[in-house]
XYZ file of C-alpha atoms in Angstrom:
710
model
C 44.891 66.158 177.742
C 41.447 67.441 178.415
C 40.426 64.106 179.986
C 43.516 64.251 182.301
C 42.438 67.679 183.418
C 38.946 66.343 184.127
C 40.436 63.485 186.241
C 42.650 65.979 188.129
C 39.721 68.343 188.635
C 37.471 65.549 189.754
C 39.788 64.062 192.403
C 40.920 67.411 193.768
C 37.437 68.887 193.638
C 35.880 65.882 195.446
C 38.548 65.902 198.209
C 38.286 69.699 198.747
C 34.528 69.696 198.617
C 34.098 66.859 201.054
C 36.490 68.264 203.716
C 35.555 71.922 203.220
C 31.801 71.167 203.328
C 32.086 69.189 206.560
C 34.007 71.968 208.265
C 31.617 74.643 206.877
C 28.598 72.736 208.183
C 30.200 72.475 211.638
C 30.916 76.245 211.544
C 27.327 77.065 210.569
C 25.899 74.904 213.355
C 28.187 76.556 215.879
C 27.202 79.979 214.581
C 23.440 79.222 214.795
C 23.841 77.667 218.240
C 25.757 80.756 219.378
C 23.108 83.063 217.914
C 20.323 81.076 219.606
C 22.027 80.999 222.997
C 22.989 84.682 222.799
C 19.473 85.727 221.842
C 18.004 83.606 224.598
C 20.338 85.050 227.232
C 19.595 88.587 225.962
C 15.894 88.109 226.201
C 16.280 86.686 229.742
C 18.395 89.711 230.814
C 16.043 92.050 229.082
C 13.065 90.533 230.944
C 14.839 91.229 234.247
C 15.889 94.804 233.190
C 12.420 95.516 231.784
C 10.733 94.247 234.885
C 12.954 96.303 237.173
C 12.545 99.403 235.028
C 8.697 99.186 234.766
C 8.350 98.325 238.469
C 10.498 101.307 239.524
C 8.482 103.787 237.340
C 5.206 102.220 238.393
C 6.247 102.458 242.041
C 7.017 106.165 241.637
C 3.666 106.790 239.942
C 1.786 104.722 242.527
C 3.470 106.471 245.426
C 2.629 109.879 244.022
C -0.948 108.873 243.351
C -1.195 107.329 246.834
C 0.052 110.562 248.424
C -2.475 112.593 246.327
C -5.309 110.199 247.344
C -4.471 110.605 251.002
C -5.526 114.290 250.855
C -9.224 113.619 250.083
C -9.110 110.497 252.318
C -7.990 112.595 255.228
C -10.537 115.386 254.437
C -13.355 112.769 254.407
C -12.124 111.434 257.787
C -12.061 114.948 259.278
C -15.601 115.705 258.072
C -16.837 112.363 259.328
C -15.522 112.934 262.857
C -16.221 116.696 263.241
C -19.496 117.193 261.305
C -18.487 120.817 260.354
C -21.016 123.485 259.529
C -21.370 125.187 256.133
C -18.787 127.867 256.785
C -16.301 125.262 258.083
C -16.933 123.051 254.999
C -16.190 126.046 252.726
C -12.950 126.678 254.489
C -11.860 123.068 254.463
C -12.393 122.498 250.730
C -10.794 125.848 249.921
C -7.810 125.015 252.186
C -7.242 121.683 250.373
C -6.668 123.481 247.083
C -4.596 126.378 248.493
C -2.004 124.172 250.236
C -1.721 121.495 247.540
C -0.341 122.861 244.164
C -0.984 119.606 242.330
C -4.714 119.709 243.174
C -6.596 121.872 240.726
C -9.979 121.569 242.431
C -11.767 119.837 245.322
C -15.435 119.277 246.037
C -17.626 118.115 248.926
C -20.938 116.781 247.516
C -23.781 115.535 249.759
C -26.768 113.294 249.076
C -30.075 114.807 247.820
C -31.979 116.876 250.461
C -29.132 116.296 252.982
C -30.446 116.445 256.604
C -33.862 117.509 255.477
C -32.922 120.447 253.367
C -35.437 121.827 250.924
C -32.748 122.252 248.312
C -31.999 119.124 246.367
C -28.264 119.871 245.831
C -25.737 120.568 248.550
C -22.152 120.790 247.333
C -19.156 123.199 247.569
C -16.339 123.254 244.995
C -12.993 125.130 245.290
C -10.819 125.583 242.218
C -7.868 127.509 240.893
C -8.373 130.511 238.622
C -5.141 132.241 237.626
C -3.349 132.816 240.964
C -6.454 132.608 243.188
C -8.600 129.925 244.704
C -12.313 130.436 243.932
C -15.289 128.842 245.678
C -18.586 127.930 244.123
C -21.575 125.595 244.557
C -22.320 122.558 242.349
C -25.647 121.105 241.350
C -28.376 122.267 238.957
C -30.939 120.553 236.761
C -28.448 120.928 233.944
C -25.426 119.703 236.065
C -26.936 116.922 238.160
C -23.757 115.579 239.917
C -25.715 112.602 241.214
C -25.518 111.147 237.715
C -21.816 111.841 237.193
C -19.259 108.935 237.217
C -17.243 110.613 239.986
C -20.290 110.463 242.241
C -22.257 107.435 241.080
C -19.431 104.856 240.933
C -17.940 105.332 244.410
C -21.419 105.720 245.814
C -22.513 102.307 244.405
C -19.211 100.504 245.095
C -18.633 102.208 248.473
C -14.935 102.535 247.685
C -12.556 105.216 246.297
C -12.539 105.668 242.528
C -10.167 107.258 239.971
C -11.978 108.627 236.872
C -10.695 108.305 233.350
C -8.251 111.152 232.542
C -9.786 114.148 230.806
C -8.652 117.497 229.356
C -9.933 120.483 231.399
C -10.541 122.829 228.467
C -11.283 126.372 229.500
C -10.278 125.715 233.137
C -6.716 124.596 233.784
C -6.221 123.544 230.176
C -4.366 120.529 231.440
C -4.952 116.773 231.635
C -6.502 115.798 234.931
C -8.105 112.831 236.767
C -10.612 113.019 239.574
C -10.182 111.003 242.753
C -13.433 110.337 244.608
C -13.801 108.953 248.136
C -17.072 108.049 249.895
C -18.108 110.219 252.914
C -19.861 108.735 255.924
C -21.554 110.044 259.088
C -21.909 107.859 262.184
C -25.469 107.980 263.518
C -26.737 105.795 266.303
C -23.659 103.680 266.064
C -23.997 103.023 262.333
C -22.002 104.564 259.512
C -24.223 106.021 256.846
C -23.171 107.177 253.373
C -23.812 110.883 253.064
C -21.738 112.131 250.104
C -18.452 112.217 248.188
C -15.194 114.111 248.658
C -13.168 114.702 245.439
C -9.873 116.033 244.287
C -9.100 117.123 240.658
C -5.411 116.210 240.308
C -3.192 117.535 237.513
C -1.324 114.843 235.601
C 1.393 117.146 234.236
C 3.931 115.509 236.468
C 2.898 112.079 235.195
C 3.702 112.983 231.644
C 7.058 114.412 232.616
C 7.842 111.243 234.580
C 7.008 108.838 231.703
C 8.635 110.995 229.081
C 11.850 110.819 231.119
C 12.095 107.099 230.234
C 14.929 106.571 227.721
C 15.855 103.099 226.574
C 18.964 102.987 224.517
C 18.778 105.863 221.843
C 15.184 105.657 220.606
C 13.234 103.612 223.236
C 10.428 105.334 225.104
C 7.459 104.788 227.399
C 3.770 105.480 227.369
C 0.794 105.118 229.774
C -2.812 104.103 229.003
C -5.939 104.422 231.175
C -8.316 101.592 232.156
C -10.113 101.731 228.803
C -6.928 101.975 226.733
C -6.812 105.765 226.156
C -3.293 107.223 225.813
C -2.529 109.302 228.909
C 1.116 109.942 227.847
C 2.920 109.271 224.533
C 5.817 110.834 222.651
C 3.374 111.532 219.757
C 1.431 114.325 221.416
C -1.518 114.101 218.984
C -2.430 110.678 220.437
C -2.800 111.889 224.024
C -6.485 111.875 225.032
C -7.369 111.605 221.292
C -6.749 107.922 220.599
C -6.626 104.576 222.351
C -4.400 101.540 221.895
C -7.338 99.728 220.348
C -8.272 102.514 217.814
C -4.636 102.501 216.575
C -4.595 98.682 216.307
C -7.798 98.976 214.193
C -6.537 101.905 212.075
C -3.211 100.304 211.260
C -4.447 96.655 211.253
C -2.145 95.448 213.995
C -3.691 92.428 215.834
C -0.482 92.138 217.989
C -1.049 95.708 219.217
C -4.701 94.948 220.052
C -3.619 91.830 222.088
C -1.110 93.969 223.977
C -3.786 96.475 224.835
C -6.034 93.675 226.077
C -3.336 92.404 228.437
C -2.597 95.954 229.674
C -6.196 96.791 230.546
C -6.574 93.485 232.379
C -3.748 94.517 234.624
C -1.312 91.855 233.375
C 2.497 92.350 233.399
C 5.253 90.953 231.203
C 7.502 91.326 228.262
C 6.192 90.898 224.665
C 9.027 89.755 222.389
C 6.724 89.605 219.410
C 8.133 92.291 217.021
C 5.958 95.148 215.895
C 6.604 98.471 214.221
C 6.075 101.345 216.756
C 4.285 104.482 215.615
C 6.792 106.943 217.109
C 9.920 106.229 215.084
C 8.649 103.238 212.941
C 11.279 100.870 214.331
C 10.806 97.182 215.107
C 10.284 96.949 218.865
C 9.476 94.795 221.922
C 7.237 95.987 224.723
C 7.359 95.558 228.503
C 4.189 96.444 230.480
C 3.243 96.829 234.145
C -0.072 97.918 235.779
C -0.382 100.809 238.227
C -1.982 99.326 241.352
C -3.735 102.486 242.552
C -6.058 103.116 239.551
C -5.656 100.222 237.093
C -3.754 102.256 234.481
C -0.857 100.503 232.762
C 2.706 101.547 231.860
C 4.516 100.307 228.680
C 8.226 100.667 227.869
C 9.217 100.250 224.119
C 12.575 98.551 223.468
C 14.079 99.010 219.909
C 15.054 95.544 218.669
C 17.892 96.753 216.452
C 19.598 98.694 219.316
C 18.886 95.870 221.737
C 20.510 93.279 219.514
C 23.349 95.467 218.409
C 25.971 93.768 220.643
C 24.759 90.338 219.737
C 24.844 91.135 216.027
C 28.319 92.519 216.419
C 29.476 89.387 218.148
C 27.946 87.177 215.459
C 29.529 89.381 212.687
C 32.959 88.891 214.308
C 32.360 85.129 214.564
C 31.429 85.110 210.809
C 34.535 87.051 209.881
C 36.852 84.913 211.972
C 35.153 81.741 210.728
C 35.457 82.917 207.120
C 39.123 83.602 207.578
C 39.597 80.114 209.161
C 37.687 78.536 206.249
C 39.996 80.307 203.726
C 43.095 78.932 205.588
C 41.648 75.409 205.749
C 40.827 75.607 202.035
C 44.461 76.472 201.242
C 45.734 73.573 203.385
C 43.313 71.132 201.750
C 44.340 72.450 198.302
C 48.028 71.819 199.092
C 47.346 68.238 200.311
C 45.105 67.408 197.378
C 47.804 68.508 194.934
C 50.436 66.353 196.601
C 48.167 63.357 196.129
C 46.824 64.080 192.633
C 50.193 65.102 190.968
C 51.566 61.523 190.527
C 48.155 60.375 189.473
C 48.035 63.064 186.839
C 51.358 61.854 185.362
C 50.129 58.246 185.327
C 46.875 59.321 183.670
C 48.750 61.101 180.913
C 50.818 57.959 180.245
C 47.667 55.794 180.245
C 45.979 58.150 177.762
C 48.942 57.903 175.404
C 48.862 54.102 175.750
C 45.134 54.158 174.989
C 45.830 56.305 171.941
C 48.070 53.548 170.460
C 51.544 54.565 171.759
C 52.356 51.264 173.345
C 56.001 52.253 173.969
C 55.159 55.298 176.065
C 57.493 55.742 179.060
C 55.770 55.416 182.380
C 56.571 57.969 185.105
C 59.061 57.022 187.804
C 57.097 56.924 191.061
C 59.136 55.599 194.020
C 56.697 56.386 196.774
C 56.135 52.746 197.547
C 52.454 53.370 198.297
C 49.345 52.332 196.360
C 50.137 54.687 193.516
C 53.684 53.213 193.145
C 52.285 49.708 193.012
C 49.641 50.767 190.497
C 52.415 52.119 188.191
C 54.397 48.786 188.311
C 51.225 46.779 187.590
C 50.496 49.121 184.692
C 54.002 48.478 183.241
C 53.454 44.692 183.245
C 50.122 45.122 181.533
C 51.706 47.398 178.882
C 54.079 44.625 177.749
C 51.392 41.911 177.507
C 48.951 44.201 175.627
C 51.590 45.207 173.049
C 51.926 41.581 172.032
C 48.209 40.948 171.872
C 47.503 44.161 169.942
C 50.087 43.287 167.285
C 48.174 40.059 166.471
C 44.904 41.933 166.247
C 45.976 44.594 163.794
C 45.377 42.487 160.692
C 41.900 41.516 161.790
C 41.085 45.032 162.753
C 42.078 46.352 159.311
C 39.601 44.011 157.658
C 36.811 44.911 160.019
C 37.626 48.589 159.379
C 37.147 48.224 155.671
C 33.789 46.427 156.133
C 32.573 49.017 158.551
C 33.438 51.837 156.215
C 31.306 50.319 153.487
C 28.398 49.780 155.891
C 28.665 53.371 157.175
C 28.592 54.796 153.638
C 25.415 52.878 152.897
C 23.774 53.915 156.131
C 24.584 57.608 155.560
C 23.144 57.531 152.007
C 19.933 56.039 153.301
C 19.557 58.508 156.171
C 20.112 61.480 153.796
C 17.276 60.188 151.514
C 14.844 59.709 154.503
C 15.708 63.164 155.880
C 15.237 64.844 152.532
C 11.782 63.216 152.000
C 10.693 64.006 155.584
C 11.621 67.675 155.191
C 9.505 67.960 152.031
C 6.448 66.500 153.859
C 6.851 68.819 156.841
C 7.119 71.844 154.536
C 3.927 70.802 152.665
C 2.046 70.247 155.961
C 3.040 73.700 157.210
C 1.850 75.332 154.022
C -1.490 73.497 154.135
C -2.050 74.380 157.815
C -1.259 78.083 157.157
C -3.649 78.110 154.183
C -6.382 76.504 156.268
C -6.050 79.001 159.130
C -6.106 81.925 156.620
C -9.218 80.503 154.984
C -11.016 80.002 158.387
C -10.171 83.618 159.413
C -11.420 85.026 156.123
C -14.619 82.929 156.303
C -15.355 84.098 159.896
C -14.738 87.709 158.990
C -16.924 87.400 155.859
C -19.823 85.879 157.896
C -19.621 88.583 160.576
C -19.441 91.354 157.954
C -22.591 89.957 156.262
C -24.412 89.719 159.519
C -23.461 93.240 160.656
C -24.352 94.665 157.156
C -27.835 93.045 157.280
C -28.314 94.211 160.857
C -27.308 97.757 159.921
C -29.717 97.850 156.929
C -32.652 96.386 158.871
C -31.951 98.588 161.950
C -31.795 101.716 159.806
C -35.047 100.841 158.049
C -36.921 100.090 161.292
C -35.626 103.170 162.971
C -36.530 105.424 160.037
C -40.079 104.004 159.810
C -40.715 104.443 163.574
C -39.223 107.901 163.885
C -41.940 109.671 161.793
C -44.974 108.491 163.865
C -42.876 108.891 167.050
C -42.311 112.541 166.201
C -46.180 112.992 165.996
C -46.537 111.329 169.363
C -43.895 113.583 170.952
C -45.244 116.771 169.336
C -48.870 116.241 170.126
C -48.108 115.070 173.677
C -46.123 118.230 174.296
C -48.988 120.241 172.729
C -51.465 118.401 175.063
C -49.435 119.475 178.076
C -49.574 123.121 176.961
C -53.348 122.793 176.308
C -53.885 121.334 179.760
C -52.032 124.235 181.283
C -54.209 126.730 179.257
C -57.323 124.823 180.370
C -56.233 125.147 183.991
C -55.726 128.888 183.484
C -59.306 129.192 181.970
C -60.770 127.200 184.826
C -58.980 129.527 187.322
C -60.590 132.511 185.564
C -64.118 130.979 185.567
C -64.043 129.472 189.006
C -66.267 132.186 190.352
C -68.978 131.373 187.772
C -68.895 127.574 188.371
C -69.675 125.358 191.318
C -66.486 124.803 193.459
C -66.896 120.980 193.383
C -67.226 121.042 189.583
C -64.097 123.275 189.318
C -62.160 120.823 191.612
C -63.416 117.878 189.597
C -62.413 119.396 186.324
C -59.041 120.381 187.592
C -58.441 116.866 188.704
C -59.411 115.520 185.322
C -57.161 118.165 183.626
C -54.324 117.284 185.995
C -54.684 113.595 185.061
C -54.692 114.423 181.371
C -51.612 116.611 181.830
C -49.835 113.821 183.836
C -50.637 111.232 181.221
C -49.514 113.500 178.381
C -46.270 114.178 180.254
C -45.684 110.440 180.738
C -46.284 109.944 176.972
C -43.916 112.774 176.199
C -41.190 111.473 178.548
C -41.371 107.897 177.226
C -41.601 109.221 173.661
C -38.299 111.130 174.152
C -36.734 108.018 175.612
C -37.961 106.019 172.536
C -36.572 108.770 170.315
C -33.226 108.455 172.055
C -33.232 104.730 171.390
C -34.060 105.354 167.703
C -31.240 107.827 167.335
C -28.936 105.201 168.931
C -30.139 102.566 166.432
C -29.460 104.913 163.575
C -25.939 105.697 164.895
C -25.324 101.980 165.341
C -26.529 101.227 161.778
C -24.157 103.922 160.424
C -21.200 102.595 162.365
C -21.183 105.638 164.665
C -21.400 105.815 168.468
C -22.487 108.388 170.920
C -20.226 110.671 173.026
C -18.154 109.184 175.813
C -18.908 110.851 179.112
C -17.687 110.254 182.720
C -20.470 108.083 184.108
C -21.332 106.620 187.530
C -21.791 102.941 186.447
C -23.508 101.984 189.712
C -26.038 104.780 189.488
C -26.656 104.099 185.734
C -27.233 100.420 186.396
C -29.477 101.006 189.366
C -31.583 103.440 187.310
C -32.186 100.992 184.530
C -32.883 98.055 186.890
C -35.728 100.152 188.351
C -36.785 101.242 184.785
C -36.923 97.630 183.582
C -38.826 96.494 186.706
C -41.480 99.229 186.491
C -41.707 98.709 182.701
C -42.552 95.066 183.266
C -44.981 96.012 186.019
C -46.697 98.378 183.548
C -47.415 95.552 181.093
C -48.187 92.960 183.747
C -49.485 94.381 187.043
C -49.305 90.987 188.760
C -45.560 90.752 188.073
C -43.240 90.953 191.060
C -39.632 90.089 191.638
C -37.081 90.300 194.453
C -34.055 92.405 193.599
C -30.769 91.813 195.377
C -27.981 94.249 194.501
C -24.406 94.681 195.525
C -22.651 97.834 194.080
C -18.842 98.060 194.584
C -17.989 101.774 195.446
C -14.518 101.096 193.928
C -16.137 101.013 190.458
C -16.425 104.820 190.571
C -16.716 106.994 187.503
C -15.864 105.514 184.083
C -15.658 107.117 180.595
C -18.421 105.227 178.608
C -21.225 106.000 176.220
C -24.093 106.047 178.773
C -26.812 106.200 176.176
C -25.717 102.953 174.534
C -24.520 101.069 177.677
C -27.969 101.768 179.367
C -29.564 99.953 176.384
C -27.418 96.955 177.163
C -28.558 97.016 180.830
C -32.215 97.515 179.962
C -32.255 94.760 177.308
C -30.757 92.168 179.698
C -33.031 93.127 182.575
C -36.098 93.030 180.377
C -35.122 89.494 179.216
C -34.601 88.494 182.852
C -37.991 89.827 183.942
C -39.716 88.062 181.020
C -37.986 84.796 181.792
C -38.937 84.859 185.488
C -42.505 85.950 184.664
C -42.888 82.977 182.246
C -41.483 80.571 184.923
C -43.807 81.999 187.507
C -46.843 81.258 185.307
C -45.712 77.648 184.982
C -44.678 76.951 188.623
C -47.293 79.242 190.360
C -46.775 79.711 194.083
C -43.808 77.318 194.442
C -41.497 79.735 192.627
C -40.206 83.100 193.822
C -38.618 85.304 191.104
C -35.186 86.741 191.980
C -32.944 89.201 190.164
C -29.347 89.564 191.417
C -27.313 92.614 190.398
C -23.624 93.202 191.226
C -20.657 95.392 190.182
C -17.014 94.855 191.067
C -13.651 96.435 190.294
C -11.273 93.615 189.156
C -7.837 95.154 188.530
C -8.148 97.110 185.259
C -11.671 95.944 184.514
C -15.190 96.799 185.635
C -17.245 93.631 186.009
C -21.069 93.746 185.921
C -23.182 90.621 186.689
C -26.896 90.413 186.018
C -28.441 87.097 187.124
C -32.058 85.726 187.236
C -33.425 82.413 188.496
C -35.732 82.071 185.470
C -35.951 79.201 182.950
C -32.372 79.299 181.819
C -31.027 78.990 178.297
C -30.451 75.521 176.568
C -26.791 74.908 175.519
C -27.560 74.910 171.787
C -29.345 78.287 172.130
C -26.573 79.897 174.250
C -24.153 79.603 171.265
C -26.534 81.687 169.124
C -27.862 84.357 171.471
C -25.490 87.092 170.180
C -26.246 86.327 166.504
C -28.413 89.049 164.627
C -32.137 88.136 164.120
C -31.882 85.064 166.375
C -34.764 84.927 168.956
C -36.579 82.330 170.926
C -39.600 84.530 171.618
C -42.906 84.052 169.807
C -43.507 85.960 166.534
C -44.083 89.623 167.236
C -42.479 89.485 170.698
C -38.931 90.038 169.698
C -36.688 91.000 166.733
C -33.550 89.074 167.615
C -31.575 92.308 167.566
C -31.289 93.164 171.307
C -28.398 90.963 172.358
C -26.642 91.398 169.005
C -26.653 95.185 169.371
C -25.668 94.728 173.064
C -22.682 92.604 171.976
C -21.564 95.285 169.473
C -21.939 98.083 172.066
C -19.865 96.232 174.680
C -17.186 94.625 172.431
C -16.857 97.063 169.555
C -17.638 100.443 171.191
C -16.271 99.837 174.608
C -13.528 97.219 173.868
C -14.954 94.960 176.570
C -16.406 91.418 176.894
C -19.905 89.999 177.305
C -20.542 86.374 178.129
C -23.528 84.313 179.303
C -23.608 81.460 181.756
C -26.791 79.427 182.215
C -28.222 76.155 183.511
C -31.470 75.162 181.922
C -34.372 75.401 184.408
C -32.206 77.061 187.129
C -30.601 80.412 186.207
C -29.087 82.711 183.536
C -26.261 85.116 184.263
C -24.796 87.802 181.886
C -21.255 88.921 182.696
C -20.141 92.280 181.254
C -16.507 93.394 181.523
C -15.407 96.861 180.305
C -12.015 98.570 180.758
C -11.837 100.812 183.822
C -9.849 103.311 181.815
C -9.667 106.640 183.731
C -12.127 105.691 186.431
C -12.059 107.588 189.642
C -13.453 106.465 192.922
C-alpha cells in the first residue's frame, strides 16, 4: 500500500513539478524584465526631470546674481568715464547701497598712492547700520586691502570675481558674498587699472530659493561654493561650518567625496549611486548643476524609496496577480495529473498483490483503449503464464528455504560471538586510555608542584639573605643624604670665613655626594620592592591590582632596562622602535609584578644584542622592537630583539625554574620562570616565545583586557 502511494506521489509530483516550475520560471523572467525596464524608464524620466529642475533653479540664481553684478559693473563704468572727485565718489558709493536693499555694503578702492597722493590707501566704503547708510574709509596697516582676496584676485586676473561666501558677524549678521570688478581709467588712449569696485551682497534670498525646492515628500536641495562649503542646506548647523568633503571624511563616504569633486569642477548630471543623506537618513540619488556666474553648484536630493514607489507598487501587483495565476495553474495541473494517475494506481495495487503471491488477484477494468489499457491486457496474459511456472517452482523453493534457514542460523551465531569479543576489547582499550591520560595529568601536576615548591623555597631564602644588607644600604644612603644637607648648611654658615672658590668647590663635591647617595637610595628602594615581590611570590601571594596604563608602564621599563645596560656597559647602544596602541588604555593589573616581567625580558634582549655586537662588530646594528595592541578581549605585548636567538632545544626549557644558558654567576634561571608565573597564574594570561637562531627572539605576552578603559 505504501509503495503504491509512493508511485502515485512520484508520478503526480513529477508532472506537477515539471509544468509548474516551467511556468514559474517564465513568470520570474517576465517579472525581472519588467522591473528592469521600469527602472530604466524611471531613471531616464528622472534624468530629464532633474535636469529641468536644476536648470530652472540655477537659471533663477544666475539671473539674480547677474542683476546684482550689473550694479558694481555699471558703477565702475560711470567712474571710468566721468572721473568723479572725492565728494562725488562718496555720493556714488553711498547711493548704490541706499537704492539696492540686497546690497549690504559697497566700496571703491584705488591703487596705492593713487594719482601721486602721499597717503598709501584711498578707499570709500558705504554700509548699512540699522536703518541708515554709513560711510567710512578703508585701509590701514592692520587692514591692508591690497592683500585681500576681493582686491588681489580681480586685480591679477583683470576680471570680475565672486568671493567665497562668509558670515558677517557683528555687521549684518547674515551670509554674504562680495562681488569685485576691476576699475580702469583711460589715459593717453590706453586703459589703465586703477582700483576695484565691490558690492557686498546678502545671500538670504538664495537660501530661501533653494529651501523652496521640494521633491516628493522628503527631497530637498543644497548649494555649495567653489571649494565645497555648504552655502545652503536643510541642516542649518552645516551652513558655513562644513564642506561636502569634510562630511565625506567624517562619515567615511567615498561616493559623497566623488560627488563633491564633480560639483566643484562645474560638472552636471544625475548620480544614481545610492547613498544615505544626512538630513533624513534616507537612501537617495543626487542631481547637480553648476551656477555659471560664480562657479557654485546646486544639488537636488531625490529619495529613492519615494521615487520608486510607483514601480514597486506595479511590481507588487504583478507578483500578486502572478501568484494567483500560479495557484490556478497548480489546481488545473493537479486535476489532470489525478486523471492520469488514478488507473495507474489501481493497476499498481493489483501488481503488488500479484507480487505478494496472490496470483488470482482480479485486475481492474480499464477500457480507455490507450497505453494504460493495453498495459492492463498484457499484464493479464503474463499473470496466467506466471501462475503455471510458479506452481512448478514451489517445491524447489521450499528445499532452498530450509537450507537457507540453517545457513542464516549459523551466520547469526558467528556474528554474535565476534561482536561480543569486539565489545570486550573496545571496553578494555577505553579503560587503558583513560588510565593513561589520568596518569599523565597527575605526573605533569606533580612535576610542576615540585618545581614551584623548590622555586618558592630558594626564592624565599635568597630574598631573606639579601634583604638584611639591603636595609643597611637604604638606611645609610638615606642618612648620607641628610648628612650632605647638614654639610651644605654648615658651609653656608662658614662661607664668609672661607675662600669663595673653596666654598663652591666643596658645595660641588657635597652635591655630587648627595646625588650619588640619592641614586643609591632610589635603586635600593627599587631592589627592596623586588625582594618584597619575591617573598610574596614564594608565599603564593601577589600584590594589589591597580588600574594601570600598560603603555606608560612598558615605556618606563624599556627606558630603565636600556639605561641599566648602559650603566654596566657604557659602549652599549641599541635602536628602540616602539608602537603603542592607544586602544590598550587602562587595565587592572599588578604593576609591581608585571613591570618585573617587562624588565626581565628587556634585560635579556639587551644582553643578547650586546653579545652579538661583540662577535659581529660594526656589521651588526642592535634593534629592540616594542609594540602593544588591543586584540578583542586581550592586550597583546610584543618585545622583539635581533640578537643571537634561542636554539629550539633551549626554547622548550626557558620557562623552567633554575634553567639558564648564562655563565655561572650571571643568572639564576628564575627570571623567566617567575615571569611565566606572574603572567599565567596571577594575570590569567599567556606568555610565548618565538625565535630563529642567529636572527631574532620575540616574547609575546597576552593578558585579559578586563575592565580596561581607553
